[in-house]
Coordinates of C-alpha atoms in Angstrom, one line a residue:
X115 CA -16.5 -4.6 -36.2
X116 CA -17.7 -1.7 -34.5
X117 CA -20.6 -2.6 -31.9
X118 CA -21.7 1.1 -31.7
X119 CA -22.8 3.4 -34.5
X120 CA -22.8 7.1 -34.7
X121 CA -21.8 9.9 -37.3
X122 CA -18.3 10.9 -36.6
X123 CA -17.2 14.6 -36.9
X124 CA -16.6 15.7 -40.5
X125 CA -13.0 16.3 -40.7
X126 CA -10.1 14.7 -38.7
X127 CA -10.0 17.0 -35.2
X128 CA -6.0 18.5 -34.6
X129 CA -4.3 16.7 -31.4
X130 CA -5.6 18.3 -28.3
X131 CA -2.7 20.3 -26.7
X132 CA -3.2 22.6 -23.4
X133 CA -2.1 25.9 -22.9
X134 CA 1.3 24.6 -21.2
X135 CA 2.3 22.7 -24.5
X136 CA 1.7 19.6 -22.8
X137 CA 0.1 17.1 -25.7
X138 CA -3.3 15.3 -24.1
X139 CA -2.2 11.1 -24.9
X140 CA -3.9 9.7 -22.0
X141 CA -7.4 9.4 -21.1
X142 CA -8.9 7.9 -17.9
X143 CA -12.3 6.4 -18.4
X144 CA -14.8 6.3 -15.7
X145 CA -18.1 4.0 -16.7
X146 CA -19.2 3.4 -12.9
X147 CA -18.8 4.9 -9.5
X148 CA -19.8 1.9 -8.0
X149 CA -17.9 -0.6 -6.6
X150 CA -18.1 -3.9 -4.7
X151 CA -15.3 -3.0 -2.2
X152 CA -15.5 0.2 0.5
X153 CA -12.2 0.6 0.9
X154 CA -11.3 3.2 4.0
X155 CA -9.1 5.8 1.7
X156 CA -11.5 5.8 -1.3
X157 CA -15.4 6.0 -0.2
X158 CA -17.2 6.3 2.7
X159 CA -18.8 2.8 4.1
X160 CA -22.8 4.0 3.2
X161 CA -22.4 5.6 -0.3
X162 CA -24.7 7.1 -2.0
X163 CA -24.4 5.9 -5.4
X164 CA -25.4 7.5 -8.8
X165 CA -28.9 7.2 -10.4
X166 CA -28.1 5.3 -13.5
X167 CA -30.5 7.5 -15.7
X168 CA -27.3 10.2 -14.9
X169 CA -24.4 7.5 -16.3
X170 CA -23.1 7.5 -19.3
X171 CA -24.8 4.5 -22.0
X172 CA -22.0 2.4 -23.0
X173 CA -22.8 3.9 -26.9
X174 CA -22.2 7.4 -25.1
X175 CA -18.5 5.9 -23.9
X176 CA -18.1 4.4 -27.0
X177 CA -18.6 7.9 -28.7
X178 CA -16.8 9.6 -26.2
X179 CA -13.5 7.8 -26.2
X180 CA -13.4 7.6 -30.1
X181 CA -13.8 11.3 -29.9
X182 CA -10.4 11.5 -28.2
X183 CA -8.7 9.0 -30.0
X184 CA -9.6 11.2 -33.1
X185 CA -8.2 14.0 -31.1
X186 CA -4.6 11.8 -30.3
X187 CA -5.2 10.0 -27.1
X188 CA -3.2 6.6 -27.1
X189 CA -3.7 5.2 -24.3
X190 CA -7.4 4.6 -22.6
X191 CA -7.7 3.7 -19.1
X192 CA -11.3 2.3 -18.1
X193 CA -11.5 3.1 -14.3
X194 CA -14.9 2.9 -11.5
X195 CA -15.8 2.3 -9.0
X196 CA -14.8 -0.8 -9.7
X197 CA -15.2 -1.2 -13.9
X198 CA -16.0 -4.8 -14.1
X199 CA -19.0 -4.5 -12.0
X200 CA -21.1 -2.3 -14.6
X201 CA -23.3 -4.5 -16.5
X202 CA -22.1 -5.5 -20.4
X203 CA -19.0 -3.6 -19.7
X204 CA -17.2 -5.9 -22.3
X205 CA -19.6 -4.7 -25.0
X206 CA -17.1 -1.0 -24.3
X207 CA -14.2 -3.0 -24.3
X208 CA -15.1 -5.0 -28.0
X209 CA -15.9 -1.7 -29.5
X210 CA -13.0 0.3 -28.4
X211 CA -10.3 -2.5 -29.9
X212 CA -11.0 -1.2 -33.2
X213 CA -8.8 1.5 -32.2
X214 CA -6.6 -1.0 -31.6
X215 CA -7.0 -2.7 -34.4
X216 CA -6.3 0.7 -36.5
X217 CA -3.4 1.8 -34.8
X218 CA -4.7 4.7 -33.8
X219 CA -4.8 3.7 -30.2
X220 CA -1.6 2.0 -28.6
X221 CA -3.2 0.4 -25.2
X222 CA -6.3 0.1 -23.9
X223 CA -5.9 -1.0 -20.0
X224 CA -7.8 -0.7 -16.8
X225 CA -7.7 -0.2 -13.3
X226 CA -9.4 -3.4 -11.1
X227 CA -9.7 -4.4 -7.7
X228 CA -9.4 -7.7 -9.3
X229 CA -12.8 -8.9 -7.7
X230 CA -14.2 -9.8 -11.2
X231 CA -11.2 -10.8 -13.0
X232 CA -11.3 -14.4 -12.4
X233 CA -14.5 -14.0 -14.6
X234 CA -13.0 -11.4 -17.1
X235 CA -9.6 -11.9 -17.7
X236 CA -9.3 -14.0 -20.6
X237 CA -12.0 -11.8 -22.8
X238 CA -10.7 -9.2 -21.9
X239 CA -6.8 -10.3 -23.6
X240 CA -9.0 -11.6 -26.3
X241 CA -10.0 -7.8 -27.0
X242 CA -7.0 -6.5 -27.1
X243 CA -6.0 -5.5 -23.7
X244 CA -2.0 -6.2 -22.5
X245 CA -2.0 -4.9 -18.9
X246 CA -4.0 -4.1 -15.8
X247 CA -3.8 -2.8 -13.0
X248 CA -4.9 -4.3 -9.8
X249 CA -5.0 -2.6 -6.1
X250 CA -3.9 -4.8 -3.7
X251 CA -3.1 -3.2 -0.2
X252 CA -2.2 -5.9 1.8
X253 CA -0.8 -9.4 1.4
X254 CA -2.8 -10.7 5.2
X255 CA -6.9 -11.2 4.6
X256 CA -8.0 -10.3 8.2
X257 CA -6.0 -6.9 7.1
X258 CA -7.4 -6.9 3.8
X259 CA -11.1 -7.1 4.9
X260 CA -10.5 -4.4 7.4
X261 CA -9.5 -2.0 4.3
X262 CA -12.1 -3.1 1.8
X263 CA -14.5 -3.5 4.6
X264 CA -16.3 -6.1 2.1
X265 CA -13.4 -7.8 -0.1
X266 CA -12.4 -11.6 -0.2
X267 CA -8.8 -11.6 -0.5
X268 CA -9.1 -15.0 -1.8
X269 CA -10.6 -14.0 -4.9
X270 CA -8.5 -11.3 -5.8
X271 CA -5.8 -13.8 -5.8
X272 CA -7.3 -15.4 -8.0
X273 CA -8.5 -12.9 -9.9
X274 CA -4.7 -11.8 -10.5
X275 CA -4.0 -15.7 -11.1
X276 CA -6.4 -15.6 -13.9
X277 CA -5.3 -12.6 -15.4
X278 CA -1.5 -13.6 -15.8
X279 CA -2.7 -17.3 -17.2
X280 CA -4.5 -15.4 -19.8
X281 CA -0.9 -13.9 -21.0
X282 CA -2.2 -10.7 -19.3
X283 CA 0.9 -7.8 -17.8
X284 CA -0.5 -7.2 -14.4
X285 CA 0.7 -4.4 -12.1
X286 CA 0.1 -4.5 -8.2
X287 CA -1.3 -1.3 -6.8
X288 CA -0.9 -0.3 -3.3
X289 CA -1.7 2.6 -1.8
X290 CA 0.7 3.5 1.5
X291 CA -0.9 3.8 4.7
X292 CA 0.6 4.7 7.5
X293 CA 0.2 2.6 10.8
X294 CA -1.5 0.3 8.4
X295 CA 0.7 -1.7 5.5
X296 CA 4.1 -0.5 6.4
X297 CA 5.2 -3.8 7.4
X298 CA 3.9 -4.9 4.1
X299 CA 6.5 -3.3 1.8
X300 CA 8.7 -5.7 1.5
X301 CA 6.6 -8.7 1.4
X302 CA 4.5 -6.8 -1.2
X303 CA 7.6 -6.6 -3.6
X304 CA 8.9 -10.2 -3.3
X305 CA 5.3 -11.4 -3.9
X306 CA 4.7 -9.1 -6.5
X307 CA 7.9 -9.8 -8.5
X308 CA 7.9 -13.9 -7.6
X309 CA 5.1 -14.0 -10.2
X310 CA 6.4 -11.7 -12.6
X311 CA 4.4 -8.6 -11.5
X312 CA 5.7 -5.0 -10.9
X313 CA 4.4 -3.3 -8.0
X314 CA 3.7 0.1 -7.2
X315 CA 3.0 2.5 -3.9
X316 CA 1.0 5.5 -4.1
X317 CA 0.3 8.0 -1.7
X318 CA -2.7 9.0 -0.1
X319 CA -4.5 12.0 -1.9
X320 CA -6.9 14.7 -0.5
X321 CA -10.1 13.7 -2.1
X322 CA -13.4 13.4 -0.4
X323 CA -14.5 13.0 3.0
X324 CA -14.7 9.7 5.0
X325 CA -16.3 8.2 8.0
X326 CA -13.1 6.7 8.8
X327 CA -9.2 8.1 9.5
X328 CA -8.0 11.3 8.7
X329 CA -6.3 12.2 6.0
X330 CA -3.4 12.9 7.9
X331 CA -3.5 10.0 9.7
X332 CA -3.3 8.0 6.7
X333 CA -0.6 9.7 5.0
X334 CA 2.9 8.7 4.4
X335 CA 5.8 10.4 2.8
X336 CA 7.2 8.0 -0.7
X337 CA 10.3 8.9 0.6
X338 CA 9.4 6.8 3.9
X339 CA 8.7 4.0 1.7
X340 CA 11.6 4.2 -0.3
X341 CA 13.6 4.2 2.8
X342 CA 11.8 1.0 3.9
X343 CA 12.8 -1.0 0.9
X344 CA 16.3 -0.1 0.8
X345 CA 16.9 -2.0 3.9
X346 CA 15.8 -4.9 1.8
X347 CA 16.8 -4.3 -1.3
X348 CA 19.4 -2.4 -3.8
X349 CA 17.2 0.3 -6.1
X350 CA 18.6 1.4 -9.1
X351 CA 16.6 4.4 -10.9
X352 CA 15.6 3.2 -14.5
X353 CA 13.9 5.1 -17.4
X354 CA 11.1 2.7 -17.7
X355 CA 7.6 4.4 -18.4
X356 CA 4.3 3.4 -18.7
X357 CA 2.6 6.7 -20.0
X358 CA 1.2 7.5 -16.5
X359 CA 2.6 9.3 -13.4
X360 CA 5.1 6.6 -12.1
X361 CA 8.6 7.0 -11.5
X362 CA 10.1 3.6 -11.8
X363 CA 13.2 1.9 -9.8
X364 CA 14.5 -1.5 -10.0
X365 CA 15.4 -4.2 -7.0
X366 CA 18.5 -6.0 -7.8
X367 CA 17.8 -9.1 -5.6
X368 CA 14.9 -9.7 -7.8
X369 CA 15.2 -8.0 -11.1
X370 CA 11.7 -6.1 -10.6
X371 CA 10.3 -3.4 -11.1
X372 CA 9.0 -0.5 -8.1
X373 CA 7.0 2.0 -9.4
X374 CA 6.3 5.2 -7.0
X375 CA 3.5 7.6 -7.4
X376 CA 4.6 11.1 -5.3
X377 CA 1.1 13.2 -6.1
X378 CA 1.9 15.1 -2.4
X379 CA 5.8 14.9 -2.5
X380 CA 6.1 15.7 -6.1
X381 CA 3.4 16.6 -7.7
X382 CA 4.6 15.4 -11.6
X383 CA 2.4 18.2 -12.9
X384 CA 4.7 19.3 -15.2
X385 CA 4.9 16.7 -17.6
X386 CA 0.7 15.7 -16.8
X387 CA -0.5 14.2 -20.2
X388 CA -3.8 12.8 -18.4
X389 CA -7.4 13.8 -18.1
X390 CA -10.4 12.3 -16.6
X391 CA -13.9 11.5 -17.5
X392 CA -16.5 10.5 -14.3
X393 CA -19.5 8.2 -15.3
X394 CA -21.3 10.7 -15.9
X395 CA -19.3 12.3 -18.3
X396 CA -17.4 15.1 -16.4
X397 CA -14.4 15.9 -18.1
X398 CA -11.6 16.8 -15.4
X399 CA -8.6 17.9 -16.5
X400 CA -7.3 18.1 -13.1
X401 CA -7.4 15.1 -10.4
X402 CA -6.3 18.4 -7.7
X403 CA -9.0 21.5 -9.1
X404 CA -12.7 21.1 -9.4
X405 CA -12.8 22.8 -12.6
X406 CA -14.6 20.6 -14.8
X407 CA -16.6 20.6 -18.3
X408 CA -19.7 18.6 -18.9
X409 CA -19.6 16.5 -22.0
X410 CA -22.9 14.8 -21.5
X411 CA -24.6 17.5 -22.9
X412 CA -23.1 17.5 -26.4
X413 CA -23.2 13.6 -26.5
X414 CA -27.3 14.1 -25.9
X415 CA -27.8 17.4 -27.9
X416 CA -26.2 15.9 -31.1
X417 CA -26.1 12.6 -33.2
X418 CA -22.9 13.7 -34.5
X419 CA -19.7 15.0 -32.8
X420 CA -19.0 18.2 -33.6
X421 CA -20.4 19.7 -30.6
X422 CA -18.4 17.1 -28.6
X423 CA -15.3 18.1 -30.1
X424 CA -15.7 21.8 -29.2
X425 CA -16.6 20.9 -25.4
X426 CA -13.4 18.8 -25.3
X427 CA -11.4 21.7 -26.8
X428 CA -12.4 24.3 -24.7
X429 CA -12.0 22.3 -21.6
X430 CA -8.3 21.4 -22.8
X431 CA -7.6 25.4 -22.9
X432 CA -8.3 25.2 -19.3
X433 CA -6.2 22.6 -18.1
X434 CA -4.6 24.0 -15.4
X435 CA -0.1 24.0 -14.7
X436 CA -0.7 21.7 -11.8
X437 CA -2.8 20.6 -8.8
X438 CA -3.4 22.4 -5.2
X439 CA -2.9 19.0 -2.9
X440 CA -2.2 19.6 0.8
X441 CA -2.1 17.1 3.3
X442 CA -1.6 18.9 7.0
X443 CA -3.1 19.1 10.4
X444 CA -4.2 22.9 9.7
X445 CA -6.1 21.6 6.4
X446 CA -8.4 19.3 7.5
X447 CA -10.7 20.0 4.8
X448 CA -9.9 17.9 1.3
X449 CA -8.4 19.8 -1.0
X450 CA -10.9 17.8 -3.5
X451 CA -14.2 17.1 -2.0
X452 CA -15.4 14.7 -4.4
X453 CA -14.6 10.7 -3.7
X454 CA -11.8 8.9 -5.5
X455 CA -14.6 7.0 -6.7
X456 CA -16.9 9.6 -8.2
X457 CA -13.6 10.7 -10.1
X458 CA -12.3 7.5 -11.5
X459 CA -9.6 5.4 -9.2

C-alpha cells in the first residue's frame, strides 16, 4: 500500500528521451547531504550542512520518483550524504516498492557507507531492495579512520555482514587514491570476492573544494589500477552490466567480478542513461556541468503533477552530450564546484 498520497498527472507521461536519443532509465536519488563520515575526497572536514526547511519531505521524494517511474526510469538509486542517516528514511523506501511491486520499476538500490546497515539491512530486503552498494576504501582501520576522518571500520564490517545475511547483493566501492590505497588493490579484490562480493574502483572526480589534498594529488589513472591487478590476477573482459557506468572484468583465480568506473579516462558519456536529483530537489542531468533545473518548485506550487512533469521534460531537452572533467596541475580549480555530497555520492 502506498504510504504517500497525491493526485498523479492525468494521462500516462511518454518515456523521457534527451536530445542525443539516449532513453533516461536511471535515476539517482538524493534525500540528505548529510553524512556521518568526512571522507577527504568527498566533503570538507567542517561542513556546512543544509537547513532542513530547504530538503525535500519524504512525500515530496515519494512524488518525485513516481513521477519518473511514470516517465520510464527503472532503476532508482537513493544516494546522501549518507541515506540511512535521514530520519524515517524507510518510510521512502516502503512507498517506492509499489513500483516494484507493479513492474514498472525493475530495482530500487542505494549507495551506503554501510555505517547504518547493521540496523537497516534486513528491512530494507524486506522492501524490495536486491543490491547495495557500499564504499569501502581501505581494508586497514588506522587507514580507514584517516579517510573518513570519523568512521569505525568495525561497523561497516558489520554493516556489510548484515546485509549479505539478509540475502542482500552487495558491491564494494572504492574510490583510487593515489599514495593512499594502492597497496590495497589486491587485498580489496580477494576480500571482496571471498564473501561473494564484486568490487569496484572509481576515480577521483573534480567536484568541490576541500581542506585536504589536491585533486591532483589524489588522482590515479584506472589504467594504473588495472595494471596493478594483473600482476595478481588473469582479467578477462565480460559483458556484465548493472545499468550504471561500470565496465566490468573478471579474475580467473577467483571467479569475481572488477568493475571500473573511468569518469576522467573515459568519460562513458555516450551511452549516459543517468540523472541526478540533490536533496533539495535539483535535477542534474549532468554529474560534469552545473546546469540544473529546480523541481522543488512544481512539487510546492501544485498538488498534482503536471507541472512536475513539464520541469522534468524541459530539463531532459538539456541534457548535455557529455561532461567537462579535467584533472591537471594548470586546473586547479574543480571543474564542479559543488561537493560530491551536495550532488548525491
Amino acid at each position: 500500500m502506498n504510504a504517500f498520497t497525491h493526485k498523479p498527472a492525468a494521462a500516462a507521461p511518454a518515456p523521457l528521451v534527451d536530445p542525443y536519443g539516449r532513453a533516461v532509465s536511471y535515476v539517482r536519488v538524493s534525500v540528505t547531504d548529510r553524512c556521518d563520515f568526512r571522507c577527504v575526497y568527498c566533503m570538507a572536514e567542517h561542513m556546512t550542512f543544509l537547513p532542513r526547511k530547504d530538503l525535500l519531505t519524504l512525500e515530496e521524494l515519494d512524488r518525485m520518483c513516481s513521477a519518473f517511474v511514470a516517465r520510464g526510469a527503472k532503476k532508482l538509486r537513493i544516494t546522501g550524504g549518507e541515506p540511512l542517516v535521514r530520519h524515517d528514511v524507510m518510510k521512502l523506501f516502503r512507498g517506492l516498492s509499489r513500483h516494484l511491486v507493479s513492474g514498472r520499476l525493475e530495482e530500487l538500490t542505494l549507495t551506503t557507507n554501510g555505517s547504518q546497515l547493521a540496523r537497516f539491512a534486513s528491512a530494507l530486503a524486506d522492501c524490495g531492495v536486491r543490491r547495495v552498494n557500499v564504499s569501502l576504501d581501505t581494508l586497514d582501520p588506522a587507514r580507514f579512520r584517516a579517510l573518513t576522518r570519523t568512521g569505525d571500520h568495525a561497523r561497516v564490517l558489520a554493516g556489510v555482514d548484515a546485509a549479505l545475511k539478509a540475502g542482500l547483493k552487495v558491491k564494494l566501492n572504492a574510490v583510487a587514491l593515489k599514495g593512499v590505497n594502492e597497496d590495497e588493490f589486491v587485498p580489496l579484490v580477494r576480500f571482496a570476492h571471498a564473501r561473494g562480493m564484486d568490487m569496484t574502483f572509481i576515480e577521483v572526480m573534480p567536484l568541490g573544494e576541500l581542506d585536504g589534498p589536491a585533486r591532483v594529488d589524489q588522482y590515479l589513472a584506472m589504467s594504473a589500477v588495472r595494471d596493478r591487478l594483473g600482476e595478481a590476477f588473469t582479467l578477462d573482459e565480460i559483458d556484465y552490466r548493472t545499468g550504471g557506468p561500470a565496465r566490468y572484468m573478471r579474475a580467473g583465480e577467483t571467479g569475481g567480478r572488477i568493475g571500473f568506473i573511468t569518469p576522467m579516462t573515459h568519460n562513458f558519456c555516450e551511452s549516459c542513461n543517468r540523472v541526478r536529483v540533490t536533496c533539495t530537489g535539483t535535477l542534474y542531468m549532468c554529474l560534469g556541468q552545473e546546469d540544473a533545473a529546480d523541481l522543488r518548485a512544481p512539487l510546492r506550487e501544485s498538488a498534482d503533477d503536471q507541472l512536475l512533469h513539464a520541469a522534468i521534460e524541459e530539463a531532459i531537452r538539456r541534457k548535455p552530450k557529455g561532461h567537462d572533467f579535467i584533472i591537471d596541475r594548470a586546473t586547479q580549480t574543480p571543474a564542479v564546484s559543488r561537493h560530491m555530497s551536495m550532488t548525491g555520492g
